[in-house]
Amino acid sequence: MASTAPWFRVSRFYEVVDPTKGIIRCLICERKCVLPKSIHGFCYNHINIDGRLYDISYGLLSALEPRPIEIKPLFHYYPNSVALTFSGWGCNFRCPWCQNYFLSFSKPKPELSIKLSPAELVSIAKKLKLHGLCASFNEPTIHADYLVDLGEEAKGSGLYLTMVTNGYMTTSTLKEFLRVGYTGFSIDIKGCPETYKRFFGADPLIVYRNAKYILDNNGHVEIVYLVVPKANDSQECIDWVINKHLEYLGEDVPLHINRYYPAHKYYEPPTSIKLLLDIYEKARKAGIKYVYVGNIGDEAYEATRCPRCGKLLILRRNYRVVKWNLTRDNRCPRCGEKINIYGKPILNSNRTSK
Ligand code: SF4
């Protein structure tokens, strides 16, 4: 098969399984697709061409826009900053309730893509005077080759590097992300083992393994739990998520409990607010210090309070920080409690967020 398109690149992330037949294994995510010649992987972004793994969507972006970091959500990472947010096509999961299914369940579409090299992406972010780069909307992991090159390109630029991910990359891919400078990770936990088995044929402990690895290597993690009726909202599932959060990540890692709305092929009504608030109370009582409820339009549940004395520290509105009440070294001004904040807040910025 010819490999002439400029968005075809030989990947760094594969191994040869059978040299005589040219069978290879992709090592980007934990699906570890085994690919005979001319066969593409689960995410549609990689194909075996003559015994080598090709990324066939290198630099094909499906969306590009500056977005506030709070919308990711990342509430404790460079607060109030704005990142140049970009996406590609495809995903290594198939969530039936996916809000971005038109991107995530699509094969790469060169004819509809914005074509940008890593250097061009960095240059745009600098020209717009943004604070960072964020891979989001579809699953970033499957664009590992592009993201690693982007990290190399962004070195010395002053831009932070972050991603919104399902956390299902291999350890070797994650090591590369960390090596080139990705520091902020908004990671979805989609439920308990039963949820992962039923909908994805996957294992949620891999997600916690990766989140812990990031923390152990000085990165920043926030966990997002979209509570989907009849998929991951049983009491057993809720307890499992809270327990694993504390066991693997600890009490300082923020937990965002988000409301689901019907989308794509999933038609259950939106998550009940009462259930979301019950989970919020349960997580706090269990010891998680920073718990938020998203997608309900109530800023009281998007505010940060001191986990020790209860003082209001950060108030957010429309994904922007409207009140910042921490000392310069990120402590509660009333009781001195150290608050988990990664990176400098961007305060007194006149930039409009969207
Ligand atoms: S990145 Fe794509 S091709 Fe590679 S293992 Fe994951 S799903 Fe399969």
Short mmCIF file of N, CA and C in Angstrom, two decimals, residues 42-183:
data_model
loop_
_atom_site.label_atom_id
_atom_site.label_comp_id
_atom_site.label_asym_id
_atom_site.label_seq_id
_atom_site.Cartn_x
_atom_site.Cartn_y
_atom_site.Cartn_z
N PHE A 42 -8.58 -0.22 16.13
CA PHE A 42 -9.90 0.08 16.67
C PHE A 42 -10.26 1.56 16.51
N CYS A 43 -9.26 2.44 16.62
CA CYS A 43 -9.51 3.89 16.62
C CYS A 43 -9.50 4.49 15.22
N TYR A 44 -9.22 3.69 14.20
CA TYR A 44 -9.16 4.13 12.79
C TYR A 44 -7.97 5.02 12.46
N ASN A 45 -7.13 5.30 13.42
CA ASN A 45 -6.04 6.26 13.18
C ASN A 45 -4.72 5.61 12.85
N HIS A 46 -4.68 4.27 12.90
CA HIS A 46 -3.42 3.58 12.66
C HIS A 46 -3.66 2.37 11.78
N ILE A 47 -2.69 2.13 10.92
CA ILE A 47 -2.83 1.02 9.99
C ILE A 47 -1.48 0.37 9.76
N ASN A 48 -1.52 -0.91 9.52
CA ASN A 48 -0.30 -1.66 9.19
C ASN A 48 -0.04 -1.54 7.69
N ILE A 49 1.04 -0.84 7.32
CA ILE A 49 1.44 -0.76 5.92
C ILE A 49 2.78 -1.48 5.77
N ASP A 50 2.74 -2.60 5.10
CA ASP A 50 3.96 -3.38 4.84
C ASP A 50 4.76 -3.66 6.10
N GLY A 51 4.03 -4.00 7.19
CA GLY A 51 4.71 -4.42 8.42
C GLY A 51 5.16 -3.28 9.31
N ARG A 52 4.74 -2.04 8.99
CA ARG A 52 5.05 -0.91 9.86
C ARG A 52 3.76 -0.21 10.27
N LEU A 53 3.74 0.32 11.50
CA LEU A 53 2.54 1.01 11.97
C LEU A 53 2.60 2.47 11.50
N TYR A 54 1.55 2.87 10.81
CA TYR A 54 1.44 4.26 10.36
C TYR A 54 0.33 4.96 11.13
N ASP A 55 0.65 6.16 11.60
CA ASP A 55 -0.37 7.10 12.04
C ASP A 55 -0.88 7.75 10.75
N ILE A 56 -2.19 7.63 10.49
CA ILE A 56 -2.71 8.13 9.21
C ILE A 56 -3.51 9.44 9.38
N SER A 57 -3.29 10.11 10.52
CA SER A 57 -4.03 11.38 10.72
C SER A 57 -3.12 12.43 11.37
N TYR A 58 -1.84 12.31 11.12
CA TYR A 58 -0.87 13.20 11.76
C TYR A 58 -1.14 14.66 11.34
N GLY A 59 -1.49 15.48 12.34
CA GLY A 59 -1.71 16.92 12.05
C GLY A 59 -3.06 17.23 11.44
N LEU A 60 -3.99 16.29 11.43
CA LEU A 60 -5.35 16.57 10.94
C LEU A 60 -6.21 16.95 12.14
N LEU A 61 -6.54 18.22 12.24
CA LEU A 61 -7.30 18.68 13.41
C LEU A 61 -8.77 18.87 13.05
N SER A 62 -9.63 18.36 13.92
CA SER A 62 -11.08 18.49 13.68
C SER A 62 -11.64 19.76 14.31
N ALA A 63 -10.93 20.34 15.25
CA ALA A 63 -11.39 21.59 15.89
C ALA A 63 -10.19 22.31 16.48
N LEU A 64 -10.34 23.64 16.62
CA LEU A 64 -9.26 24.46 17.16
C LEU A 64 -9.87 25.73 17.73
N GLU A 65 -9.72 25.95 19.04
CA GLU A 65 -10.26 27.18 19.62
C GLU A 65 -9.68 27.42 21.01
N PRO A 66 -9.52 28.69 21.38
CA PRO A 66 -9.09 29.00 22.75
C PRO A 66 -10.23 28.71 23.72
N ARG A 67 -9.92 28.03 24.82
CA ARG A 67 -10.97 27.71 25.79
C ARG A 67 -10.42 27.86 27.21
N PRO A 68 -11.28 28.28 28.14
CA PRO A 68 -10.82 28.40 29.52
C PRO A 68 -10.48 27.03 30.10
N ILE A 69 -9.47 26.99 30.95
CA ILE A 69 -9.03 25.71 31.51
C ILE A 69 -10.11 25.12 32.42
N GLU A 70 -10.93 25.98 33.00
CA GLU A 70 -11.97 25.49 33.93
C GLU A 70 -13.01 24.62 33.21
N ILE A 71 -13.13 24.79 31.89
CA ILE A 71 -14.17 24.05 31.18
C ILE A 71 -13.78 22.59 30.95
N LYS A 72 -12.51 22.26 31.19
CA LYS A 72 -12.01 20.90 30.85
C LYS A 72 -12.69 19.75 31.57
N PRO A 73 -12.96 19.70 32.87
CA PRO A 73 -12.63 20.70 33.86
C PRO A 73 -11.27 20.44 34.52
N LEU A 74 -10.49 21.52 34.65
CA LEU A 74 -9.31 21.53 35.50
C LEU A 74 -9.43 22.78 36.37
N PHE A 75 -9.79 22.59 37.63
CA PHE A 75 -10.05 23.72 38.54
C PHE A 75 -8.82 24.13 39.33
N HIS A 76 -7.84 23.22 39.40
CA HIS A 76 -6.68 23.47 40.28
C HIS A 76 -5.39 23.58 39.48
N TYR A 77 -5.49 23.84 38.21
CA TYR A 77 -4.33 23.85 37.30
C TYR A 77 -4.32 25.17 36.55
N TYR A 78 -3.28 25.95 36.74
CA TYR A 78 -3.19 27.29 36.12
C TYR A 78 -4.58 27.95 36.11
N PRO A 79 -5.15 28.19 37.29
CA PRO A 79 -6.54 28.68 37.32
C PRO A 79 -6.72 29.96 36.51
N ASN A 80 -7.84 30.00 35.85
CA ASN A 80 -8.26 31.15 35.05
C ASN A 80 -7.43 31.38 33.78
N SER A 81 -6.64 30.38 33.39
CA SER A 81 -5.87 30.52 32.16
C SER A 81 -6.72 30.08 30.97
N VAL A 82 -6.19 30.34 29.77
CA VAL A 82 -6.89 29.95 28.54
C VAL A 82 -5.92 29.13 27.68
N ALA A 83 -6.38 27.99 27.22
CA ALA A 83 -5.52 27.10 26.41
C ALA A 83 -6.03 27.00 24.98
N LEU A 84 -5.10 26.93 24.06
CA LEU A 84 -5.49 26.63 22.68
C LEU A 84 -5.86 25.14 22.63
N THR A 85 -7.13 24.89 22.42
CA THR A 85 -7.67 23.53 22.52
C THR A 85 -7.88 22.97 21.12
N PHE A 86 -7.47 21.73 20.95
CA PHE A 86 -7.53 21.14 19.61
C PHE A 86 -7.91 19.67 19.70
N SER A 87 -8.37 19.13 18.59
CA SER A 87 -8.77 17.72 18.58
C SER A 87 -8.49 17.12 17.21
N GLY A 88 -8.53 15.78 17.20
CA GLY A 88 -8.44 15.06 15.93
C GLY A 88 -9.73 14.30 15.70
N TRP A 89 -9.61 13.10 15.15
CA TRP A 89 -10.78 12.27 14.82
C TRP A 89 -10.59 10.89 15.46
N GLY A 90 -11.71 10.30 15.92
CA GLY A 90 -11.65 8.92 16.38
C GLY A 90 -11.49 8.79 17.88
N CYS A 91 -11.60 7.55 18.35
CA CYS A 91 -11.46 7.27 19.78
C CYS A 91 -11.16 5.79 19.96
N ASN A 92 -10.57 5.46 21.11
CA ASN A 92 -10.33 4.06 21.44
C ASN A 92 -11.42 3.49 22.34
N PHE A 93 -12.45 4.29 22.65
CA PHE A 93 -13.63 3.82 23.37
C PHE A 93 -14.86 4.11 22.49
N ARG A 94 -15.98 3.51 22.85
CA ARG A 94 -17.24 3.80 22.15
C ARG A 94 -18.34 4.03 23.19
N CYS A 95 -18.32 5.17 23.85
CA CYS A 95 -19.35 5.47 24.85
C CYS A 95 -20.65 5.80 24.12
N PRO A 96 -21.74 5.06 24.37
CA PRO A 96 -22.97 5.34 23.63
C PRO A 96 -23.55 6.71 23.93
N TRP A 97 -23.11 7.36 25.03
CA TRP A 97 -23.63 8.68 25.42
C TRP A 97 -22.67 9.81 25.01
N CYS A 98 -21.73 9.52 24.15
CA CYS A 98 -20.69 10.51 23.80
C CYS A 98 -21.31 11.79 23.22
N GLN A 99 -20.93 12.92 23.80
CA GLN A 99 -21.41 14.23 23.31
C GLN A 99 -20.70 14.63 22.01
N ASN A 100 -19.50 14.09 21.81
CA ASN A 100 -18.69 14.47 20.65
C ASN A 100 -18.60 13.34 19.63
N TYR A 101 -19.67 12.56 19.53
CA TYR A 101 -19.63 11.35 18.70
C TYR A 101 -19.29 11.65 17.24
N PHE A 102 -19.68 12.85 16.76
CA PHE A 102 -19.41 13.19 15.36
C PHE A 102 -17.91 13.30 15.10
N LEU A 103 -17.12 13.55 16.17
CA LEU A 103 -15.66 13.53 16.03
C LEU A 103 -15.10 12.18 16.44
N SER A 104 -15.62 11.66 17.55
CA SER A 104 -15.00 10.50 18.19
C SER A 104 -15.28 9.19 17.45
N PHE A 105 -16.40 9.12 16.75
CA PHE A 105 -16.72 7.86 16.07
C PHE A 105 -16.46 7.97 14.57
N SER A 106 -15.68 8.94 14.21
CA SER A 106 -15.43 9.18 12.79
C SER A 106 -14.02 8.72 12.41
N LYS A 107 -13.89 8.24 11.20
CA LYS A 107 -12.55 8.03 10.65
C LYS A 107 -11.94 9.39 10.37
N PRO A 108 -10.61 9.48 10.31
CA PRO A 108 -9.99 10.77 9.99
C PRO A 108 -10.52 11.33 8.67
N LYS A 109 -10.81 12.63 8.67
CA LYS A 109 -11.40 13.27 7.48
C LYS A 109 -10.45 14.36 6.99
N PRO A 110 -9.51 14.03 6.14
CA PRO A 110 -8.57 15.05 5.65
C PRO A 110 -9.27 16.24 5.01
N GLU A 111 -10.37 15.96 4.30
CA GLU A 111 -11.04 17.03 3.55
C GLU A 111 -11.72 18.04 4.48
N LEU A 112 -12.00 17.64 5.73
CA LEU A 112 -12.66 18.56 6.67
C LEU A 112 -11.70 19.06 7.75
N SER A 113 -10.44 18.71 7.65
CA SER A 113 -9.50 19.01 8.74
C SER A 113 -8.77 20.32 8.55
N ILE A 114 -8.40 20.91 9.69
CA ILE A 114 -7.43 22.00 9.71
C ILE A 114 -6.08 21.29 9.78
N LYS A 115 -5.20 21.57 8.84
CA LYS A 115 -3.93 20.83 8.80
C LYS A 115 -2.83 21.72 9.40
N LEU A 116 -2.33 21.28 10.55
CA LEU A 116 -1.31 22.09 11.24
C LEU A 116 -0.19 21.20 11.76
N SER A 117 1.04 21.63 11.53
CA SER A 117 2.17 20.93 12.13
C SER A 117 2.25 21.33 13.61
N PRO A 118 2.98 20.56 14.43
CA PRO A 118 3.18 20.98 15.82
C PRO A 118 3.75 22.40 15.92
N ALA A 119 4.70 22.74 15.06
CA ALA A 119 5.30 24.08 15.12
C ALA A 119 4.25 25.16 14.83
N GLU A 120 3.37 24.89 13.88
CA GLU A 120 2.33 25.88 13.55
C GLU A 120 1.35 26.05 14.71
N LEU A 121 1.04 24.94 15.39
CA LEU A 121 0.11 25.01 16.52
C LEU A 121 0.72 25.85 17.65
N VAL A 122 1.97 25.61 17.95
CA VAL A 122 2.66 26.40 18.99
C VAL A 122 2.67 27.87 18.60
N SER A 123 2.95 28.14 17.36
CA SER A 123 3.04 29.52 16.89
C SER A 123 1.68 30.24 17.03
N ILE A 124 0.60 29.55 16.72
CA ILE A 124 -0.74 30.16 16.86
C ILE A 124 -1.03 30.49 18.33
N ALA A 125 -0.71 29.55 19.21
CA ALA A 125 -0.96 29.78 20.64
C ALA A 125 -0.16 30.98 21.14
N LYS A 126 1.06 31.11 20.68
CA LYS A 126 1.91 32.25 21.09
C LYS A 126 1.35 33.56 20.54
N LYS A 127 0.97 33.53 19.27
CA LYS A 127 0.44 34.76 18.65
C LYS A 127 -0.83 35.24 19.36
N LEU A 128 -1.66 34.29 19.79
CA LEU A 128 -2.90 34.64 20.48
C LEU A 128 -2.67 34.96 21.96
N LYS A 129 -1.41 34.84 22.39
CA LYS A 129 -1.03 35.11 23.78
C LYS A 129 -1.79 34.21 24.77
N LEU A 130 -1.94 32.96 24.40
CA LEU A 130 -2.61 32.00 25.26
C LEU A 130 -1.60 31.42 26.24
N HIS A 131 -2.12 30.69 27.23
CA HIS A 131 -1.24 30.21 28.29
C HIS A 131 -0.78 28.76 28.10
N GLY A 132 -1.52 28.01 27.31
CA GLY A 132 -1.16 26.61 27.16
C GLY A 132 -1.81 25.97 25.95
N LEU A 133 -1.55 24.68 25.84
CA LEU A 133 -2.13 23.87 24.76
C LEU A 133 -2.90 22.73 25.41
N CYS A 134 -4.06 22.42 24.85
CA CYS A 134 -4.88 21.37 25.44
C CYS A 134 -5.45 20.46 24.36
N ALA A 135 -5.12 19.18 24.43
CA ALA A 135 -5.70 18.18 23.53
C ALA A 135 -7.00 17.69 24.16
N SER A 136 -8.09 17.81 23.41
CA SER A 136 -9.41 17.56 24.01
C SER A 136 -10.42 17.16 22.94
N PHE A 137 -11.68 17.07 23.31
CA PHE A 137 -12.85 16.76 22.47
C PHE A 137 -12.90 15.30 22.02
N ASN A 138 -11.89 14.80 21.30
CA ASN A 138 -11.82 13.35 21.07
C ASN A 138 -10.66 12.83 21.93
N GLU A 139 -10.38 11.53 21.89
CA GLU A 139 -9.36 10.99 22.78
C GLU A 139 -7.95 11.33 22.28
N PRO A 140 -7.20 12.12 23.04
CA PRO A 140 -5.86 12.53 22.60
C PRO A 140 -4.86 11.39 22.46
N THR A 141 -4.98 10.38 23.32
CA THR A 141 -3.96 9.32 23.33
C THR A 141 -3.69 8.77 21.94
N ILE A 142 -4.75 8.64 21.14
CA ILE A 142 -4.59 7.99 19.83
C ILE A 142 -3.78 8.85 18.86
N HIS A 143 -3.50 10.10 19.27
CA HIS A 143 -2.63 10.97 18.46
C HIS A 143 -1.26 11.12 19.11
N ALA A 144 -0.80 10.03 19.72
CA ALA A 144 0.41 10.10 20.55
C ALA A 144 1.62 10.64 19.78
N ASP A 145 1.80 10.22 18.53
CA ASP A 145 2.99 10.68 17.80
C ASP A 145 2.97 12.21 17.62
N TYR A 146 1.81 12.73 17.26
CA TYR A 146 1.68 14.19 17.08
C TYR A 146 1.88 14.90 18.42
N LEU A 147 1.30 14.35 19.49
CA LEU A 147 1.39 15.02 20.79
C LEU A 147 2.82 15.03 21.33
N VAL A 148 3.55 13.95 21.08
CA VAL A 148 4.94 13.94 21.53
C VAL A 148 5.75 14.98 20.75
N ASP A 149 5.55 15.05 19.45
CA ASP A 149 6.24 16.07 18.66
C ASP A 149 5.84 17.48 19.10
N LEU A 150 4.57 17.64 19.43
CA LEU A 150 4.10 18.95 19.90
C LEU A 150 4.80 19.34 21.20
N GLY A 151 4.94 18.35 22.09
CA GLY A 151 5.64 18.61 23.35
C GLY A 151 7.08 19.06 23.12
N GLU A 152 7.74 18.38 22.20
CA GLU A 152 9.14 18.75 21.88
C GLU A 152 9.17 20.18 21.32
N GLU A 153 8.22 20.47 20.46
CA GLU A 153 8.17 21.78 19.81
C GLU A 153 7.86 22.90 20.80
N ALA A 154 7.06 22.57 21.81
CA ALA A 154 6.62 23.60 22.76
C ALA A 154 7.67 23.89 23.84
N LYS A 155 8.72 23.10 23.89
CA LYS A 155 9.73 23.31 24.93
C LYS A 155 10.29 24.73 24.83
N GLY A 156 10.35 25.40 25.97
CA GLY A 156 10.90 26.76 25.99
C GLY A 156 9.91 27.83 25.56
N SER A 157 8.70 27.43 25.17
CA SER A 157 7.71 28.41 24.69
C SER A 157 6.96 29.08 25.84
N GLY A 158 7.01 28.48 27.02
CA GLY A 158 6.24 29.01 28.15
C GLY A 158 4.81 28.51 28.19
N LEU A 159 4.43 27.70 27.21
CA LEU A 159 3.06 27.16 27.18
C LEU A 159 2.99 25.89 28.02
N TYR A 160 1.94 25.76 28.80
CA TYR A 160 1.76 24.47 29.48
C TYR A 160 1.11 23.49 28.50
N LEU A 161 1.20 22.19 28.84
CA LEU A 161 0.66 21.14 27.98
C LEU A 161 -0.30 20.28 28.79
N THR A 162 -1.49 20.14 28.29
CA THR A 162 -2.48 19.40 29.06
C THR A 162 -3.39 18.60 28.12
N MET A 163 -4.11 17.66 28.70
CA MET A 163 -5.04 16.87 27.88
C MET A 163 -6.24 16.41 28.70
N VAL A 164 -7.34 16.17 27.99
CA VAL A 164 -8.56 15.60 28.57
C VAL A 164 -8.66 14.20 28.01
N THR A 165 -8.60 13.19 28.86
CA THR A 165 -8.37 11.84 28.36
C THR A 165 -9.16 10.79 29.15
N ASN A 166 -9.37 9.64 28.51
CA ASN A 166 -9.94 8.52 29.25
C ASN A 166 -8.87 7.73 29.99
N GLY A 167 -7.63 8.15 29.88
CA GLY A 167 -6.56 7.56 30.70
C GLY A 167 -6.19 6.14 30.34
N TYR A 168 -6.45 5.75 29.07
CA TYR A 168 -6.25 4.33 28.73
C TYR A 168 -4.99 4.11 27.90
N MET A 169 -4.03 5.00 28.04
CA MET A 169 -2.77 4.82 27.31
C MET A 169 -1.90 3.76 28.01
N THR A 170 -0.95 3.22 27.26
CA THR A 170 0.03 2.32 27.88
C THR A 170 0.99 3.15 28.73
N THR A 171 1.70 2.48 29.60
CA THR A 171 2.67 3.19 30.44
C THR A 171 3.77 3.80 29.57
N SER A 172 4.16 3.10 28.49
CA SER A 172 5.24 3.66 27.66
C SER A 172 4.79 4.94 26.96
N THR A 173 3.53 5.00 26.51
CA THR A 173 3.02 6.24 25.91
C THR A 173 2.96 7.35 26.97
N LEU A 174 2.46 7.01 28.14
CA LEU A 174 2.35 8.00 29.21
C LEU A 174 3.73 8.56 29.57
N LYS A 175 4.71 7.68 29.64
CA LYS A 175 6.08 8.14 29.95
C LYS A 175 6.54 9.17 28.93
N GLU A 176 6.23 8.93 27.66
CA GLU A 176 6.61 9.88 26.62
C GLU A 176 5.89 11.22 26.80
N PHE A 177 4.59 11.17 27.12
CA PHE A 177 3.85 12.42 27.36
C PHE A 177 4.50 13.22 28.50
N LEU A 178 4.84 12.51 29.56
CA LEU A 178 5.44 13.21 30.71
C LEU A 178 6.84 13.72 30.36
N ARG A 179 7.57 12.91 29.63
CA ARG A 179 8.95 13.30 29.26
C ARG A 179 8.98 14.60 28.46
N VAL A 180 8.01 14.77 27.56
CA VAL A 180 8.04 15.98 26.72
C VAL A 180 7.28 17.15 27.34
N GLY A 181 6.74 16.96 28.54
CA GLY A 181 6.25 18.15 29.25
C GLY A 181 4.76 18.27 29.50
N TYR A 182 3.97 17.22 29.25
CA TYR A 182 2.55 17.29 29.62
C TYR A 182 2.46 17.21 31.14
N THR A 183 1.74 18.17 31.73
CA THR A 183 1.67 18.22 33.20
C THR A 183 0.25 18.17 33.74
#
